[in-house]
Amino acid sequence: GAVVSQHPSWVICKSGTSVKIECRSLDFQATTMFWYRQFPKQSLMLMATSNEGSKATYEQGVEKDKFLINHASLTLSTLTVTSAHPEDSSFYICSARDPGQGPKEQYFGPGTRLTVT
Amino acid sequence: RKEVEQDPGPFNVPEGATVAFNCTYSNSASQSFFWYRQDCRKEPKLLMSVYSSGNEDGRFTAQLNRASQYISLLIRDSKLSDSATYLCVVNIDFNKFYFGSGTKLNVKP
């Protein structure tokens, strides 16, 4: 099956700093990647859809200036949480489509646990 | 109204039991349906896609009822390793996936 990696797997940062999370598709090229956030005991919430070579599409209520997404290549998308606050502490998960596997399935990275102190 | 609704559970069942989860979705234009499994503090993993005619994969059976807009997952002969949260996922169009809040299953020895 398709493999998606994320780095770092966990990070602790201070309020006001920025954190960059990387999402890589390891054995396929992903024209589309998705960024989700999951708070404890809640479901995954789609934050944005990242398209290679173009601007990300953000879901309603997600601040594009706070959550910067860059999808510079077919195997890498990055999410930068700018000026992080404690309420940004969450589990951030990316996923990617493998067009060679099927039109609808998505494969998830292992997630990044962000704690803002 | 949420796009996808699930009973959060938990469902506490003994080993060997049969357990069923339901999930309802609100958008009649939904195109594809999936069940994912998520272990604690891990990412979701695809369990199975759900096809209109229903489909089975070993001990797992998925059904789709478009008229009533619900999908179901049946697990037979539950194993301890089946303990997890099961997420119902609906695909509305090419890039729109909506997740249910998950149903927690605890299989007890």
mmCIF file of C-alpha atoms in Angstrom:
data_model
loop_
_atom_site.group_PDB
_atom_site.id
_atom_site.type_symbol
_atom_site.label_atom_id
_atom_site.label_comp_id
_atom_site.label_asym_id
_atom_site.label_seq_id
_atom_site.Cartn_x
_atom_site.Cartn_y
_atom_site.Cartn_z
ATOM 1 C CA GLY A 1 0.000 0.000 0.000
ATOM 2 C CA ALA A 2 0.935 3.637 -0.375
ATOM 3 C CA VAL A 3 3.154 5.108 2.337
ATOM 4 C CA VAL A 4 2.909 8.625 3.706
ATOM 5 C CA SER A 5 5.341 9.989 6.261
ATOM 6 C CA GLN A 6 5.173 13.009 8.527
ATOM 7 C CA HIS A 7 7.869 14.862 10.360
ATOM 8 C CA PRO A 8 8.175 15.562 13.200
ATOM 9 C CA SER A 9 6.025 12.993 14.966
ATOM 10 C CA TRP A 10 5.711 15.284 17.961
ATOM 11 C CA VAL A 11 6.795 18.793 18.810
ATOM 12 C CA ILE A 12 6.593 21.085 21.800
ATOM 13 C CA CYS A 13 6.935 24.797 21.192
ATOM 14 C CA LYS A 14 6.400 28.048 23.018
ATOM 15 C CA SER A 15 3.545 30.438 22.349
ATOM 16 C CA GLY A 16 4.299 32.836 19.552
ATOM 17 C CA THR A 17 6.704 30.615 17.686
ATOM 18 C CA SER A 18 6.101 28.915 14.344
ATOM 19 C CA VAL A 19 6.189 25.208 13.660
ATOM 20 C CA LYS A 20 6.594 23.483 10.305
ATOM 21 C CA ILE A 21 5.202 19.999 9.686
ATOM 22 C CA GLU A 22 6.218 18.003 6.624
ATOM 23 C CA CYS A 23 4.131 15.435 4.816
ATOM 24 C CA ARG A 24 5.750 13.193 2.226
ATOM 25 C CA SER A 25 4.417 10.531 -0.073
ATOM 26 C CA LEU A 26 7.214 7.969 -0.186
ATOM 27 C CA ASP A 27 6.342 5.622 -3.008
ATOM 28 C CA PHE A 28 3.937 7.572 -5.164
ATOM 29 C CA GLN A 29 3.330 11.049 -6.499
ATOM 30 C CA ALA A 30 0.499 12.922 -4.837
ATOM 31 C CA THR A 31 -1.018 15.815 -6.705
ATOM 32 C CA THR A 32 -3.400 16.326 -3.796
ATOM 33 C CA MET A 33 -2.711 16.153 -0.101
ATOM 34 C CA PHE A 34 -5.041 16.913 2.752
ATOM 35 C CA TRP A 35 -4.370 18.396 6.174
ATOM 36 C CA TYR A 36 -6.549 17.418 9.122
ATOM 37 C CA ARG A 37 -6.641 18.332 12.778
ATOM 38 C CA GLN A 38 -7.969 16.103 15.527
ATOM 39 C CA PHE A 39 -8.662 17.222 19.076
ATOM 40 C CA PRO A 40 -8.934 14.606 21.834
ATOM 41 C CA LYS A 41 -11.998 12.379 21.528
ATOM 42 C CA GLN A 42 -13.127 14.213 18.429
ATOM 43 C CA SER A 43 -13.135 13.311 14.782
ATOM 44 C CA LEU A 44 -10.749 14.454 12.122
ATOM 45 C CA MET A 45 -11.559 17.896 10.789
ATOM 46 C CA LEU A 46 -10.351 18.793 7.319
ATOM 47 C CA MET A 47 -8.353 22.002 7.445
ATOM 48 C CA ALA A 48 -7.271 22.388 3.851
ATOM 49 C CA THR A 49 -6.660 20.663 0.568
ATOM 50 C CA SER A 50 -3.174 21.098 -0.793
ATOM 51 C CA ASN A 51 -2.669 21.015 -4.539
ATOM 52 C CA GLU A 52 0.774 20.699 -6.083
ATOM 53 C CA GLY A 53 1.818 23.888 -7.789
ATOM 54 C CA SER A 54 -1.167 25.946 -6.727
ATOM 55 C CA LYS A 55 -2.690 27.561 -3.665
ATOM 56 C CA ALA A 56 -4.291 25.451 -1.007
ATOM 57 C CA THR A 57 -8.045 25.424 -0.545
ATOM 58 C CA TYR A 58 -8.978 26.129 3.059
ATOM 59 C CA GLU A 59 -12.100 24.975 4.841
ATOM 60 C CA GLN A 60 -14.413 27.525 6.350
ATOM 61 C CA GLY A 61 -13.139 28.827 9.647
ATOM 62 C CA VAL A 62 -9.495 27.913 9.021
ATOM 63 C CA GLU A 63 -7.226 30.948 8.918
ATOM 64 C CA LYS A 64 -5.030 30.752 5.850
ATOM 65 C CA ASP A 65 -2.570 33.284 7.256
ATOM 66 C CA LYS A 66 -2.116 31.228 10.382
ATOM 67 C CA PHE A 67 -1.869 27.809 8.773
ATOM 68 C CA LEU A 68 0.439 28.225 5.803
ATOM 69 C CA ILE A 69 0.444 25.349 3.342
ATOM 70 C CA ASN A 70 2.980 24.814 0.614
ATOM 71 C CA HIS A 71 2.879 21.935 -1.867
ATOM 72 C CA ALA A 72 6.011 22.569 -3.857
ATOM 73 C CA SER A 73 6.508 19.081 -5.271
ATOM 74 C CA LEU A 74 4.517 15.956 -6.009
ATOM 75 C CA THR A 75 5.854 14.257 -2.908
ATOM 76 C CA LEU A 76 5.982 17.018 -0.304
ATOM 77 C CA SER A 77 3.477 19.306 1.370
ATOM 78 C CA THR A 78 4.238 21.423 4.412
ATOM 79 C CA LEU A 79 1.980 22.973 7.026
ATOM 80 C CA THR A 80 3.372 25.869 9.043
ATOM 81 C CA VAL A 81 1.510 26.887 12.160
ATOM 82 C CA THR A 82 2.452 30.521 12.637
ATOM 83 C CA SER A 83 2.411 32.339 15.963
ATOM 84 C CA ALA A 84 1.258 29.190 17.708
ATOM 85 C CA HIS A 85 -1.031 29.446 20.728
ATOM 86 C CA PRO A 86 -1.945 26.791 23.290
ATOM 87 C CA GLU A 87 -5.326 26.300 21.591
ATOM 88 C CA ASP A 88 -3.424 25.152 18.479
ATOM 89 C CA SER A 89 -2.245 22.116 20.421
ATOM 90 C CA SER A 90 -3.664 19.173 18.549
ATOM 91 C CA PHE A 91 -2.924 16.088 16.469
ATOM 92 C CA TYR A 92 -2.220 17.159 12.887
ATOM 93 C CA ILE A 93 -2.558 14.473 10.240
ATOM 94 C CA CYS A 94 -1.905 14.668 6.541
ATOM 95 C CA SER A 95 -3.174 12.339 3.888
ATOM 96 C CA ALA A 96 -2.509 11.886 0.215
ATOM 97 C CA ARG A 97 -4.181 10.349 -2.743
ATOM 98 C CA ASP A 98 -2.383 7.783 -4.826
ATOM 99 C CA PRO A 99 -3.971 8.128 -8.246
ATOM 100 C CA GLY A 100 -2.464 4.798 -9.211
ATOM 101 C CA GLN A 101 -4.286 2.949 -6.425
ATOM 102 C CA GLY A 102 -7.798 4.208 -6.810
ATOM 103 C CA PRO A 103 -9.746 7.391 -7.366
ATOM 104 C CA LYS A 104 -11.146 7.865 -3.925
ATOM 105 C CA GLU A 105 -8.940 6.325 -1.265
ATOM 106 C CA GLN A 106 -6.531 8.371 0.773
ATOM 107 C CA TYR A 107 -3.550 7.275 2.824
ATOM 108 C CA PHE A 108 -2.705 8.923 6.087
ATOM 109 C CA GLY A 109 0.589 9.930 7.578
ATOM 110 C CA PRO A 110 1.301 8.899 11.174
ATOM 111 C CA GLY A 111 0.398 12.343 12.483
ATOM 112 C CA THR A 112 2.214 15.091 14.352
ATOM 113 C CA ARG A 113 1.304 15.840 17.925
ATOM 114 C CA LEU A 114 1.781 19.550 18.584
ATOM 115 C CA THR A 115 1.865 20.941 22.109
ATOM 116 C CA VAL A 116 2.110 24.696 22.528
ATOM 117 C CA THR A 117 3.138 25.854 25.983
ATOM 118 C CA ARG B 1 -26.412 19.210 11.058
ATOM 119 C CA LYS B 2 -23.248 17.141 10.766
ATOM 120 C CA GLU B 3 -22.389 15.604 7.422
ATOM 121 C CA VAL B 4 -21.740 12.226 9.021
ATOM 122 C CA GLU B 5 -23.141 10.954 12.308
ATOM 123 C CA GLN B 6 -22.112 7.951 14.318
ATOM 124 C CA ASP B 7 -22.972 6.569 17.722
ATOM 125 C CA PRO B 8 -19.825 7.239 19.754
ATOM 126 C CA GLY B 9 -20.296 4.128 21.891
ATOM 127 C CA PRO B 10 -18.392 2.605 23.504
ATOM 128 C CA PHE B 11 -19.547 -0.821 22.489
ATOM 129 C CA ASN B 12 -18.244 -3.306 25.042
ATOM 130 C CA VAL B 13 -18.495 -6.854 23.729
ATOM 131 C CA PRO B 14 -16.968 -10.216 24.657
ATOM 132 C CA GLU B 15 -14.570 -12.028 22.363
ATOM 133 C CA GLY B 16 -16.391 -13.954 19.695
ATOM 134 C CA ALA B 17 -19.396 -11.648 19.661
ATOM 135 C CA THR B 18 -20.923 -10.102 16.578
ATOM 136 C CA VAL B 19 -21.222 -6.329 16.655
ATOM 137 C CA ALA B 20 -22.686 -3.847 14.205
ATOM 138 C CA PHE B 21 -22.181 -0.118 13.778
ATOM 139 C CA ASN B 22 -24.301 2.266 11.788
ATOM 140 C CA CYS B 23 -23.494 5.621 10.300
ATOM 141 C CA THR B 24 -25.810 8.149 8.646
ATOM 142 C CA TYR B 25 -24.880 10.830 6.160
ATOM 143 C CA SER B 26 -26.786 13.939 5.204
ATOM 144 C CA ASN B 27 -25.714 14.670 1.640
ATOM 145 C CA SER B 28 -27.554 12.598 -0.933
ATOM 146 C CA ALA B 29 -24.869 13.480 -3.483
ATOM 147 C CA SER B 30 -22.287 11.493 -1.534
ATOM 148 C CA GLN B 31 -20.337 9.300 -3.885
ATOM 149 C CA SER B 32 -18.038 6.986 -1.987
ATOM 150 C CA PHE B 33 -18.059 5.483 1.455
ATOM 151 C CA PHE B 34 -15.397 3.978 3.644
ATOM 152 C CA TRP B 35 -14.776 2.517 7.058
ATOM 153 C CA TYR B 36 -11.490 3.442 8.693
ATOM 154 C CA ARG B 37 -10.048 2.118 11.904
ATOM 155 C CA GLN B 38 -8.147 4.375 14.279
ATOM 156 C CA ASP B 39 -6.152 3.102 17.224
ATOM 157 C CA CYS B 40 -5.478 5.391 20.158
ATOM 158 C CA ARG B 41 -3.094 8.226 19.235
ATOM 159 C CA LYS B 42 -2.514 6.788 15.780
ATOM 160 C CA GLU B 43 -3.560 7.749 12.292
ATOM 161 C CA PRO B 44 -6.672 6.249 10.669
ATOM 162 C CA LYS B 45 -6.147 3.199 8.492
ATOM 163 C CA LEU B 46 -8.497 2.128 5.745
ATOM 164 C CA LEU B 47 -10.494 -0.913 6.771
ATOM 165 C CA MET B 48 -12.679 -1.244 3.721
ATOM 166 C CA SER B 49 -14.546 0.644 1.052
ATOM 167 C CA VAL B 50 -18.312 0.255 1.004
ATOM 168 C CA TYR B 51 -19.947 -0.706 -2.256
ATOM 169 C CA SER B 52 -23.589 -0.361 -3.234
ATOM 170 C CA SER B 53 -24.094 -4.108 -3.384
ATOM 171 C CA GLY B 54 -22.480 -4.643 0.000
ATOM 172 C CA ASN B 55 -19.126 -6.261 0.447
ATOM 173 C CA GLU B 56 -17.336 -8.616 2.769
ATOM 174 C CA ASP B 57 -13.722 -8.944 3.809
ATOM 175 C CA GLY B 58 -13.168 -11.858 6.122
ATOM 176 C CA ARG B 59 -15.026 -11.166 9.356
ATOM 177 C CA PHE B 60 -16.074 -7.686 8.228
ATOM 178 C CA THR B 61 -19.184 -6.908 6.193
ATOM 179 C CA ALA B 62 -20.135 -3.452 4.987
ATOM 180 C CA GLN B 63 -23.524 -2.409 3.675
ATOM 181 C CA LEU B 64 -24.781 0.762 2.015
ATOM 182 C CA ASN B 65 -28.382 1.931 1.941
ATOM 183 C CA ARG B 66 -28.588 4.958 -0.325
ATOM 184 C CA ALA B 67 -32.330 5.404 0.089
ATOM 185 C CA SER B 68 -31.993 5.776 3.851
ATOM 186 C CA GLN B 69 -28.518 7.287 3.653
ATOM 187 C CA TYR B 70 -26.774 5.015 6.043
ATOM 188 C CA ILE B 71 -23.914 2.602 5.963
ATOM 189 C CA SER B 72 -23.159 -0.212 8.349
ATOM 190 C CA LEU B 73 -20.247 -2.323 9.461
ATOM 191 C CA LEU B 74 -20.682 -5.803 10.882
ATOM 192 C CA ILE B 75 -17.855 -7.537 12.687
ATOM 193 C CA ARG B 76 -18.230 -11.250 13.339
ATOM 194 C CA ASP B 77 -16.263 -13.333 15.823
ATOM 195 C CA SER B 78 -14.742 -10.264 17.484
ATOM 196 C CA LYS B 79 -11.077 -10.439 18.469
ATOM 197 C CA LEU B 80 -9.306 -8.497 21.175
ATOM 198 C CA SER B 81 -7.307 -6.837 18.410
ATOM 199 C CA ASP B 82 -10.515 -5.388 16.948
ATOM 200 C CA SER B 83 -10.650 -2.926 19.845
ATOM 201 C CA ALA B 84 -10.340 0.502 18.237
ATOM 202 C CA THR B 85 -12.400 3.443 17.068
ATOM 203 C CA TYR B 86 -14.169 2.903 13.770
ATOM 204 C CA LEU B 87 -14.628 5.959 11.580
ATOM 205 C CA CYS B 88 -17.270 6.276 8.913
ATOM 206 C CA VAL B 89 -16.027 8.391 6.003
ATOM 207 C CA VAL B 90 -18.077 9.856 3.186
ATOM 208 C CA ASN B 91 -16.710 11.353 -0.014
ATOM 209 C CA ILE B 92 -18.900 14.086 -1.434
ATOM 210 C CA ASP B 93 -16.895 15.088 -4.467
ATOM 211 C CA PHE B 94 -13.359 14.570 -5.604
ATOM 212 C CA ASN B 95 -11.709 16.414 -2.755
ATOM 213 C CA LYS B 96 -14.288 16.442 0.012
ATOM 214 C CA PHE B 97 -14.049 13.761 2.663
ATOM 215 C CA TYR B 98 -16.145 13.947 5.805
ATOM 216 C CA PHE B 99 -15.435 11.896 8.870
ATOM 217 C CA GLY B 100 -17.835 10.714 11.510
ATOM 218 C CA SER B 101 -16.781 11.184 15.107
ATOM 219 C CA GLY B 102 -16.111 7.475 15.400
ATOM 220 C CA THR B 103 -17.548 4.539 17.289
ATOM 221 C CA LYS B 104 -15.385 3.063 19.988
ATOM 222 C CA LEU B 105 -15.267 -0.714 20.286
ATOM 223 C CA ASN B 106 -13.864 -2.543 23.300
ATOM 224 C CA VAL B 107 -13.575 -6.300 22.927
ATOM 225 C CA LYS B 108 -13.172 -7.983 26.309
ATOM 226 C CA PRO B 109 -11.657 -11.417 27.004
#
